[in-house]
Short mmCIF file of C-alpha atoms in Angstrom, two decimals:
data_model
loop_
_atom_site.label_atom_id
_atom_site.label_comp_id
_atom_site.label_asym_id
_atom_site.label_seq_id
_atom_site.Cartn_x
_atom_site.Cartn_y
_atom_site.Cartn_z
CA MET A 581 -16.36 0.21 -10.72
CA ARG A 582 -13.98 -2.71 -10.92
CA TYR A 583 -11.73 -3.79 -8.07
CA SER A 584 -8.29 -5.32 -7.65
CA ILE A 585 -7.63 -6.99 -4.31
CA ALA A 586 -4.49 -8.07 -2.49
CA THR A 587 -3.88 -11.78 -2.20
CA ASN A 588 -2.79 -13.48 0.99
CA TRP A 589 -2.41 -16.72 -1.06
CA ASP A 590 -5.38 -18.38 0.63
CA LEU A 591 -7.20 -20.49 -1.97
CA GLY A 592 -10.37 -20.11 0.09
CA LEU A 593 -10.36 -16.42 -0.75
CA LEU A 594 -10.81 -17.18 -4.46
CA ASP A 595 -14.04 -19.12 -4.02
CA ARG A 596 -15.54 -16.40 -1.89
CA LEU A 597 -14.80 -13.69 -4.46
CA GLU A 598 -17.21 -15.27 -6.92
CA GLY A 599 -20.01 -12.87 -7.81
CA THR A 600 -18.19 -9.79 -6.49
CA PRO A 601 -16.94 -6.91 -8.68
CA VAL A 602 -13.33 -7.99 -8.09
CA GLU A 603 -11.65 -8.44 -11.49
CA GLY A 604 -8.28 -9.64 -10.30
CA LEU A 605 -5.77 -10.09 -7.53
CA TYR A 606 -2.23 -8.90 -7.04
CA GLY A 607 0.70 -10.17 -5.01
CA GLN A 608 4.30 -11.25 -4.77
CA ILE A 609 6.16 -14.25 -3.40
CA TRP A 610 8.14 -14.08 -0.19
CA GLY A 611 11.80 -13.43 -0.92
CA ASP A 612 11.20 -12.03 -4.38
CA PRO A 613 14.48 -11.08 -6.08
CA LEU A 614 13.14 -7.72 -7.29
CA GLY A 615 11.18 -6.71 -4.21
CA GLY A 616 8.10 -4.58 -3.84
CA GLY A 617 5.99 -2.51 -1.53
CA ARG A 618 5.86 -4.70 1.57
CA MET A 619 8.75 -5.98 3.65
CA ALA A 620 9.50 -9.69 4.08
CA LEU A 621 8.63 -9.17 7.73
CA PHE A 622 4.96 -8.95 6.84
CA ILE A 623 4.11 -10.86 3.69
CA PRO A 624 3.14 -14.57 3.80
CA LYS A 625 5.95 -17.08 3.28
CA VAL A 626 4.81 -18.38 -0.08
CA GLY A 627 7.32 -19.59 -2.67
CA LYS A 628 7.23 -20.05 -6.43
CA LYS A 629 5.53 -23.45 -6.47
CA GLU A 630 2.62 -22.40 -4.24
CA ALA A 631 2.28 -19.06 -6.02
CA ALA A 632 2.16 -20.68 -9.46
CA HIS A 633 -0.61 -23.02 -8.28
CA PHE A 634 -2.56 -20.12 -6.76
CA ILE A 635 -2.24 -18.03 -9.93
CA SER A 636 -3.40 -20.99 -12.01
CA GLU A 637 -6.48 -21.35 -9.79
CA THR A 638 -7.09 -17.61 -10.06
CA ARG A 639 -7.10 -17.75 -13.85
CA LYS A 640 -9.39 -20.80 -13.88
CA ARG A 641 -11.97 -18.66 -12.11
CA GLY A 642 -11.78 -15.96 -14.76
CA LEU A 643 -9.84 -13.55 -12.57
CA GLY A 644 -6.68 -11.71 -13.55
CA PHE A 645 -3.42 -11.79 -11.63
CA ASN A 646 -1.07 -8.83 -11.40
CA TYR A 647 2.39 -9.84 -10.17
CA LEU A 648 4.31 -7.09 -8.36
CA ILE A 649 7.90 -6.28 -9.29
CA ASN A 650 7.67 -2.71 -8.07
CA GLY A 651 10.82 -2.28 -6.02
CA THR A 652 12.21 1.25 -6.27
CA CYS A 653 15.90 0.34 -6.44
CA PHE A 654 18.00 -2.61 -7.61
CA ASP A 655 21.27 -1.34 -6.08
CA ASN A 656 22.49 -0.15 -9.52
CA LEU A 657 23.03 -3.78 -10.50
CA GLU A 658 20.19 -4.12 -13.02
CA PHE A 659 22.43 -3.90 -16.09
CA THR A 660 25.20 -6.16 -14.81
CA LYS A 661 25.64 -9.67 -16.19
CA LYS A 662 24.37 -11.54 -13.15
CA ALA A 663 21.51 -9.23 -12.14
CA TYR A 664 20.10 -8.72 -15.63
CA ARG A 665 19.98 -12.47 -16.13
CA GLU A 666 18.19 -12.87 -12.79
CA ILE A 667 15.65 -10.20 -13.72
CA ALA A 668 14.94 -11.79 -17.09
CA GLU A 669 14.65 -15.27 -15.60
CA HIS A 670 12.30 -14.01 -12.89
CA ILE A 671 9.98 -12.30 -15.37
CA GLU A 672 10.08 -15.45 -17.50
CA TRP A 673 8.89 -17.41 -14.47
CA ILE A 674 6.13 -14.84 -13.81
CA ALA A 675 4.95 -15.20 -17.40
CA SER A 676 4.94 -18.99 -17.06
CA THR A 677 2.51 -18.87 -14.13
CA GLY A 678 -0.30 -17.41 -16.22
CA ALA A 679 -0.15 -13.98 -14.60
CA ASP A 680 -1.45 -11.47 -17.13
CA MET A 681 0.08 -8.27 -15.74
CA VAL A 682 3.11 -7.02 -13.85
CA THR A 683 3.37 -3.82 -11.82
CA VAL A 684 6.65 -1.92 -12.06
CA THR A 685 8.18 1.24 -10.63
CA LEU A 686 11.31 1.49 -12.77
CA PRO A 687 10.75 2.68 -16.36
CA PHE A 688 13.30 0.32 -17.95
CA LEU A 689 11.16 -2.63 -16.85
CA VAL A 690 8.28 -1.38 -19.01
CA GLU A 691 10.53 -1.44 -22.05
CA MET A 692 12.02 -4.80 -21.11
CA VAL A 693 8.67 -6.49 -20.54
CA LYS A 694 7.08 -5.06 -23.68
CA LYS A 695 10.01 -6.21 -25.84
CA GLU A 696 10.70 -9.61 -24.32
CA PHE A 697 7.33 -10.61 -22.82
CA SER A 698 4.86 -8.81 -25.04
CA HIS A 699 1.86 -10.86 -23.89
CA LEU A 700 2.17 -9.39 -20.39
CA LYS A 701 0.40 -6.14 -19.60
CA VAL A 702 2.28 -3.58 -17.53
CA ALA A 703 1.00 -1.31 -14.77
CA ALA A 704 2.93 1.69 -13.48
CA SER A 705 3.10 1.36 -9.70
CA SER A 706 1.80 4.01 -7.34
CA PHE A 707 5.46 4.08 -6.22
CA ALA A 708 6.27 5.75 -9.56
CA ARG A 709 4.28 8.77 -8.32
CA VAL A 710 2.56 9.53 -11.62
CA GLN A 711 0.74 12.61 -10.35
CA ASN A 712 0.33 14.82 -13.40
CA VAL A 713 -0.41 14.72 -17.12
CA HIS A 714 3.25 15.09 -18.08
CA LEU A 715 4.26 11.93 -16.22
CA ALA A 716 1.15 10.01 -17.27
CA ASN A 717 1.95 10.69 -20.93
CA PHE A 718 5.51 9.45 -20.51
CA TRP A 719 4.38 6.16 -18.98
CA GLU A 720 1.67 5.55 -21.55
CA GLU A 721 4.07 6.29 -24.40
CA MET A 722 6.52 3.76 -22.93
CA GLY A 723 3.78 1.15 -23.08
CA ALA A 724 2.02 1.13 -19.72
CA ASP A 725 -1.43 -0.45 -19.97
CA LYS A 726 -2.45 0.83 -16.54
CA ILE A 727 -1.30 3.60 -14.24
CA ILE A 728 -1.86 3.19 -10.52
CA LEU A 729 -2.06 6.80 -9.41
CA PRO A 730 -0.45 7.87 -6.13
CA GLU A 731 -2.60 8.38 -3.05
CA SER A 732 -1.41 11.98 -2.87
CA ILE A 733 -3.83 12.99 -5.65
CA SER A 734 -6.81 10.84 -4.67
CA ARG A 735 -8.77 13.95 -3.67
CA ASP A 736 -7.25 16.26 -6.27
CA PHE A 737 -10.18 16.03 -8.67
CA ARG A 738 -8.74 18.59 -11.08
CA SER A 739 -5.60 16.51 -11.59
CA LEU A 740 -7.63 13.32 -11.88
CA HIS A 741 -9.79 14.87 -14.61
CA LEU A 742 -6.76 16.20 -16.49
CA ILE A 743 -4.94 12.86 -16.40
CA ARG A 744 -8.07 11.01 -17.50
CA ASP A 745 -8.51 13.34 -20.46
CA ALA A 746 -4.85 12.95 -21.46
CA VAL A 747 -4.36 9.17 -21.51
CA ASP A 748 -6.27 6.15 -22.80
CA CYS A 749 -4.74 3.52 -20.50
CA GLU A 750 -6.52 2.24 -17.40
CA LEU A 751 -6.38 4.38 -14.28
CA GLU A 752 -6.44 2.88 -10.81
CA LEU A 753 -6.47 4.38 -7.32
CA ILE A 754 -5.76 2.77 -3.96
CA ALA A 755 -8.95 2.98 -1.90
CA ASN A 756 -8.20 2.05 1.70
CA HIS A 757 -4.60 3.00 2.40
CA CYS A 758 -3.97 5.38 5.30
CA CYS A 759 -0.72 7.12 4.33
CA LEU A 760 -0.10 10.65 5.52
CA PHE A 761 -1.14 13.35 3.07
CA GLN A 762 1.96 14.56 1.18
CA CYS A 763 4.04 12.32 3.42
CA PHE A 764 7.50 13.64 4.26
CA LEU A 765 8.63 10.05 4.86
CA ASP A 766 7.57 8.84 1.43
CA LEU A 767 10.90 8.45 -0.38
CA HIS A 768 12.61 6.84 2.61
CA HIS A 769 9.74 4.42 3.16
CA ARG A 770 9.47 3.28 -0.48
CA ASN A 771 13.16 2.45 -0.56
CA MET A 772 13.04 0.80 2.86
CA VAL A 773 10.25 -1.60 1.99
CA SER A 774 11.73 -2.32 -1.44
CA HIS A 775 15.08 -3.41 -0.05
CA GLY A 776 13.39 -5.08 2.91
CA SER A 777 11.55 -7.43 0.55
CA GLN A 778 14.37 -8.32 -1.86
CA ALA A 779 15.94 -11.77 -1.59
CA ASP A 780 19.71 -11.68 -1.08
CA HIS A 781 19.77 -7.97 -0.30
CA ALA A 782 22.48 -6.96 2.15
CA CYS A 783 19.87 -6.07 4.80
CA GLY A 784 18.55 -9.63 4.79
CA GLY A 785 14.98 -8.40 5.15
CA PHE A 786 15.89 -6.46 8.28
CA ALA A 787 14.37 -3.00 8.53
CA PRO A 788 13.29 -1.29 11.76
CA ASP A 789 10.42 0.80 10.45
CA TYR A 790 11.25 4.33 11.53
CA CYS A 791 8.85 5.65 8.90
CA LYS A 792 5.87 3.70 10.21
CA LEU A 793 6.65 4.79 13.77
CA ALA A 794 6.77 8.46 12.82
CA CYS A 795 3.62 8.08 10.70
CA GLN A 796 1.51 6.35 13.36
CA ARG A 797 2.69 8.79 16.02
CA LEU A 798 1.46 11.76 14.00
CA LYS A 799 -1.96 10.19 13.49
CA ILE A 800 -2.35 9.83 17.24
CA LEU A 801 -0.78 13.17 18.15
CA LYS A 802 -2.87 14.99 15.52
CA PRO A 803 -6.06 13.02 14.75
CA VAL A 804 -6.79 15.38 11.86
CA GLU A 805 -4.08 13.49 9.93
CA LEU A 806 -6.46 10.52 9.84
CA ILE A 807 -8.93 12.65 7.89
CA LYS A 808 -6.29 14.25 5.65
CA SER A 809 -5.04 10.80 4.67
CA THR A 810 -6.50 10.31 1.20
CA TRP A 811 -8.50 7.09 1.55
CA ILE A 812 -11.71 6.64 -0.41
CA ARG A 813 -14.91 5.73 1.42
CA PRO A 814 -17.17 3.02 -0.04
CA GLU A 815 -19.93 5.63 -0.26
CA ASP A 816 -17.82 7.90 -2.49
CA VAL A 817 -16.98 5.39 -5.23
CA SER A 818 -19.44 7.02 -7.65
CA LEU A 819 -17.46 10.28 -7.55
CA TYR A 820 -14.46 8.41 -8.95
CA GLU A 821 -16.57 6.74 -11.60
CA GLU A 822 -17.61 10.22 -12.73
CA VAL A 823 -13.94 11.20 -13.04
CA GLY A 824 -13.22 8.12 -15.15
CA ILE A 825 -11.24 5.96 -12.73
CA ASP A 826 -11.46 2.38 -14.02
CA CYS A 827 -10.47 0.38 -10.97
CA LEU A 828 -9.94 0.71 -7.22
CA LYS A 829 -7.16 -1.21 -5.50
CA LEU A 830 -7.94 -2.76 -2.11
CA VAL A 831 -5.11 -3.52 0.29
CA GLU A 832 -3.50 -5.34 2.31
CA ARG A 833 -1.44 -8.43 1.39
CA PHE A 834 -0.96 -9.50 5.00
CA ARG A 835 -4.63 -9.29 5.99
CA GLY A 836 -6.58 -12.41 6.82
CA THR A 837 -9.26 -13.63 4.43
CA GLU A 838 -12.24 -12.51 6.53
CA SER A 839 -10.87 -8.99 6.74
CA LEU A 840 -10.21 -8.83 2.99
CA LEU A 841 -13.76 -9.97 2.30
CA GLN A 842 -15.15 -7.41 4.74
CA ILE A 843 -13.42 -4.72 2.70
CA VAL A 844 -14.62 -6.14 -0.62
CA HIS A 845 -18.23 -6.29 0.55
CA ALA A 846 -18.14 -2.74 1.94
CA TYR A 847 -17.01 -1.35 -1.41
CA GLU A 848 -19.35 -3.63 -3.33
CA LYS A 849 -22.32 -2.34 -1.31
CA ARG A 850 -20.92 1.20 -1.30
CA ASN A 851 -21.87 1.45 2.31
CA TYR A 852 -20.19 0.91 5.66
CA ASP A 853 -21.83 1.79 8.95
CA GLY A 854 -19.00 0.77 11.25
CA ASN A 855 -15.74 2.25 12.42
CA LEU A 856 -13.87 3.31 9.27
CA VAL A 857 -10.61 2.37 11.01
CA GLU A 858 -11.51 -1.28 10.36
CA LEU A 859 -11.24 -0.82 6.59
CA LEU A 860 -7.95 1.09 6.68
CA THR A 861 -4.30 0.08 7.05
CA LEU A 862 -4.14 0.77 10.78
CA PRO A 863 -3.10 -1.77 13.48
CA GLN A 864 -5.96 -4.08 14.45
CA GLN A 865 -6.25 -7.11 16.70
CA GLY A 866 -6.74 -10.43 14.89
CA VAL A 867 -6.97 -8.89 11.41
CA PHE A 868 -3.44 -9.15 10.08
CA LEU A 869 -1.39 -12.30 9.63
CA THR A 870 1.39 -13.05 12.12
CA PRO A 871 4.58 -11.19 11.11
CA ASN A 872 7.75 -13.13 10.27
CA LEU A 873 9.46 -11.84 13.40
CA GLU A 874 12.65 -13.82 12.77
CA MET A 875 13.45 -11.22 10.10
CA ILE A 876 14.05 -8.59 12.77
CA GLU A 877 15.18 -10.73 15.72
CA ARG A 878 18.77 -10.33 14.58
CA THR A 879 21.15 -10.37 17.54
CA ASP A 880 24.03 -9.81 15.11
CA LEU A 881 22.55 -6.46 14.14
CA ILE A 882 20.51 -5.07 17.03
CA GLU A 883 19.56 -5.42 20.69
CA PRO A 884 16.51 -7.77 20.63
CA GLU A 885 14.81 -6.32 23.70
CA LYS A 886 14.93 -2.85 22.15
CA MET A 887 13.42 -4.15 18.92
CA GLY A 888 10.71 -5.86 20.97
CA GLU A 889 9.82 -2.53 22.57
CA VAL A 890 9.60 -0.87 19.16
CA MET A 891 7.45 -3.63 17.66
CA ALA A 892 5.04 -3.59 20.61
CA VAL A 893 4.29 0.06 19.88
CA LEU A 894 3.77 -0.55 16.17
CA ARG A 895 1.34 -3.40 16.81
CA GLU A 896 -0.86 -1.52 19.30
CA PRO A 897 -4.42 -1.88 17.91
CA PHE A 898 -6.44 1.22 17.05
CA PRO A 899 -10.06 -0.08 17.15
CA GLY A 900 -11.56 0.32 20.60
CA LYS A 901 -9.42 3.39 21.19
CA VAL A 902 -9.95 5.25 17.91
CA HIS A 903 -13.33 5.52 16.20
CA ILE A 904 -13.99 7.21 12.87
CA ASP A 905 -17.76 7.47 12.48
CA ASN A 906 -18.28 6.84 8.79
CA ARG A 907 -21.83 8.19 8.83
CA LYS A 908 -20.54 11.58 9.99
CA LEU A 909 -18.41 11.73 6.84
CA ASP A 910 -21.34 11.66 4.43
CA GLY A 911 -20.84 14.38 1.84
CA PHE A 912 -17.47 15.52 3.19
CA LEU A 913 -15.67 14.83 -0.10
CA GLU A 914 -17.64 17.48 -2.02
CA HIS A 915 -15.43 20.16 -0.47
CA PHE A 916 -12.36 18.81 -2.26
CA LYS A 917 -13.90 19.43 -5.68
CA LYS A 918 -13.66 23.15 -4.98
CA VAL A 919 -10.21 23.54 -3.39
CA ASP A 920 -6.57 22.87 -4.27
CA CYS A 921 -5.12 21.10 -1.23
CA LEU A 922 -1.70 20.74 -2.85
CA ARG A 923 -1.25 24.52 -2.76
CA MET A 924 -3.12 25.31 0.42
CA ASP A 925 -2.10 25.96 4.01
CA CYS A 926 -4.11 23.42 6.03
CA GLY A 927 -3.86 25.63 9.10
CA ARG A 928 -5.68 28.44 7.34
CA CYS A 929 -8.26 26.19 5.71
CA GLY A 930 -9.33 24.20 8.77
CA TYR A 931 -11.82 22.01 6.89
CA CYS A 932 -10.28 18.65 7.78
CA GLU A 933 -9.89 19.80 11.39
CA SER A 934 -13.62 20.50 11.60
CA VAL A 935 -14.40 17.09 10.06
CA ALA A 936 -12.07 15.37 12.52
CA ASN A 937 -13.73 17.12 15.46
CA ARG A 938 -17.14 15.75 14.53
CA ALA A 939 -16.19 12.32 13.17
CA ILE A 940 -13.26 11.07 15.28
CA SER A 941 -13.38 10.01 18.90
CA MET A 942 -10.21 8.87 20.62
CA ASP A 943 -9.50 7.62 24.13
CA GLU A 944 -7.58 10.62 25.50
CA GLN A 945 -5.64 8.74 28.18
CA TRP A 946 -4.60 6.12 25.62
CA ARG A 947 -3.63 8.87 23.18
CA ARG A 948 -1.30 10.54 25.68
CA GLU A 949 0.23 7.22 26.71
CA MET A 950 0.77 6.16 23.10
CA VAL A 951 2.42 9.43 22.09
CA GLY A 952 4.88 8.84 24.94
CA ARG A 953 5.50 5.26 23.83
CA PHE A 954 6.02 6.33 20.23
CA ASP A 955 8.43 9.04 21.36
CA ARG A 956 10.38 6.41 23.29
CA ALA A 957 10.41 3.99 20.34
CA LEU A 958 11.71 6.69 18.01
CA GLU A 959 14.35 7.60 20.58
CA ILE A 960 15.52 3.97 20.62
CA LEU A 961 16.15 4.20 16.89
CA THR A 962 17.51 7.71 16.49
CA THR A 963 19.95 7.57 19.43
CA GLY A 964 21.32 4.20 18.37
CA GLU A 965 20.09 2.35 21.44
CA ILE A 966 18.72 -0.34 19.16
CA ALA A 967 22.27 -0.90 17.89
CA GLY A 968 23.76 -1.09 21.37
CA PHE A 969 24.90 2.50 21.71
CA LYS A 970 24.38 3.87 25.22
CA VAL A 971 22.58 7.15 25.75
#
């Protein structure tokens, strides 16, 4: 199995990837005009000059670089005089850095890149939600060299087999994300983070993350959601090799170098004896880079003390309070080869609930307190308190 890892733009990360199965890195500058999958609040403040140098160093080491232009929406401006020129100039800059691939969500970008920048490979983003053969064929016919499949089908082995049999392009899955299974917040969240990362967007990078609040609350209220979330354990990599998955994508772009390397080594060894929470995209103390809080401390838009209350809830660390015993998950994925979760009532099945009962331990007092704090944070948003409306 090959791996693609997020970059935090730390040159020290490159040297320490030598000898690992990582084939390339992916990332995006801060204030990118096209935006992507992480808000400006979180990603490192790295501009074009620093990024170009980093990409050059990446290529010198024989690693690929996949530049992300996977925003879901360009405000319907993409075919206007000014915006089209900006898009073309930005891709021209990306090509000049030595990046060998771009990841896109919008189909017209595949056609544009293949016609105007033919030396660049193109990956269809997981945001494109290519979850069946029909969609996979469309993207490959348009020219996609890689399809990053959505997390929603990571345990749908029948669909994975069918897609693999249908297309010749590379297939990639995200390994350590912790999104809700069949997330009801998905469309809202993809658009939120896309606009929240675009330079010169009307929101100015401001985006109170209602979706993340609702998501984290459910994982604490119903711990089974942590099991249903379709992450891939290091121990189960071979099952995806058997399906024909070419590459696994390791996140997160705002993790520190030590944490990124911990993830790489766990998947390289195909073994992790610790708390699985530590490999996933859940809040952790000292693991993630400091957020760019000035993006949300906007007194012209919101009440700062209310935003502070919301952010404190979002940043509450899970390790120490939530433990997923990875050893108690050995063999649990075999079940998913025999069932169709997309068409099943989880309440009647009960499999993930039984796994959660044996593998997850959670501080009950903390759980109750946090559900209350999440409820309060969501109330601040949905009643308009954050905008100064009185309840």
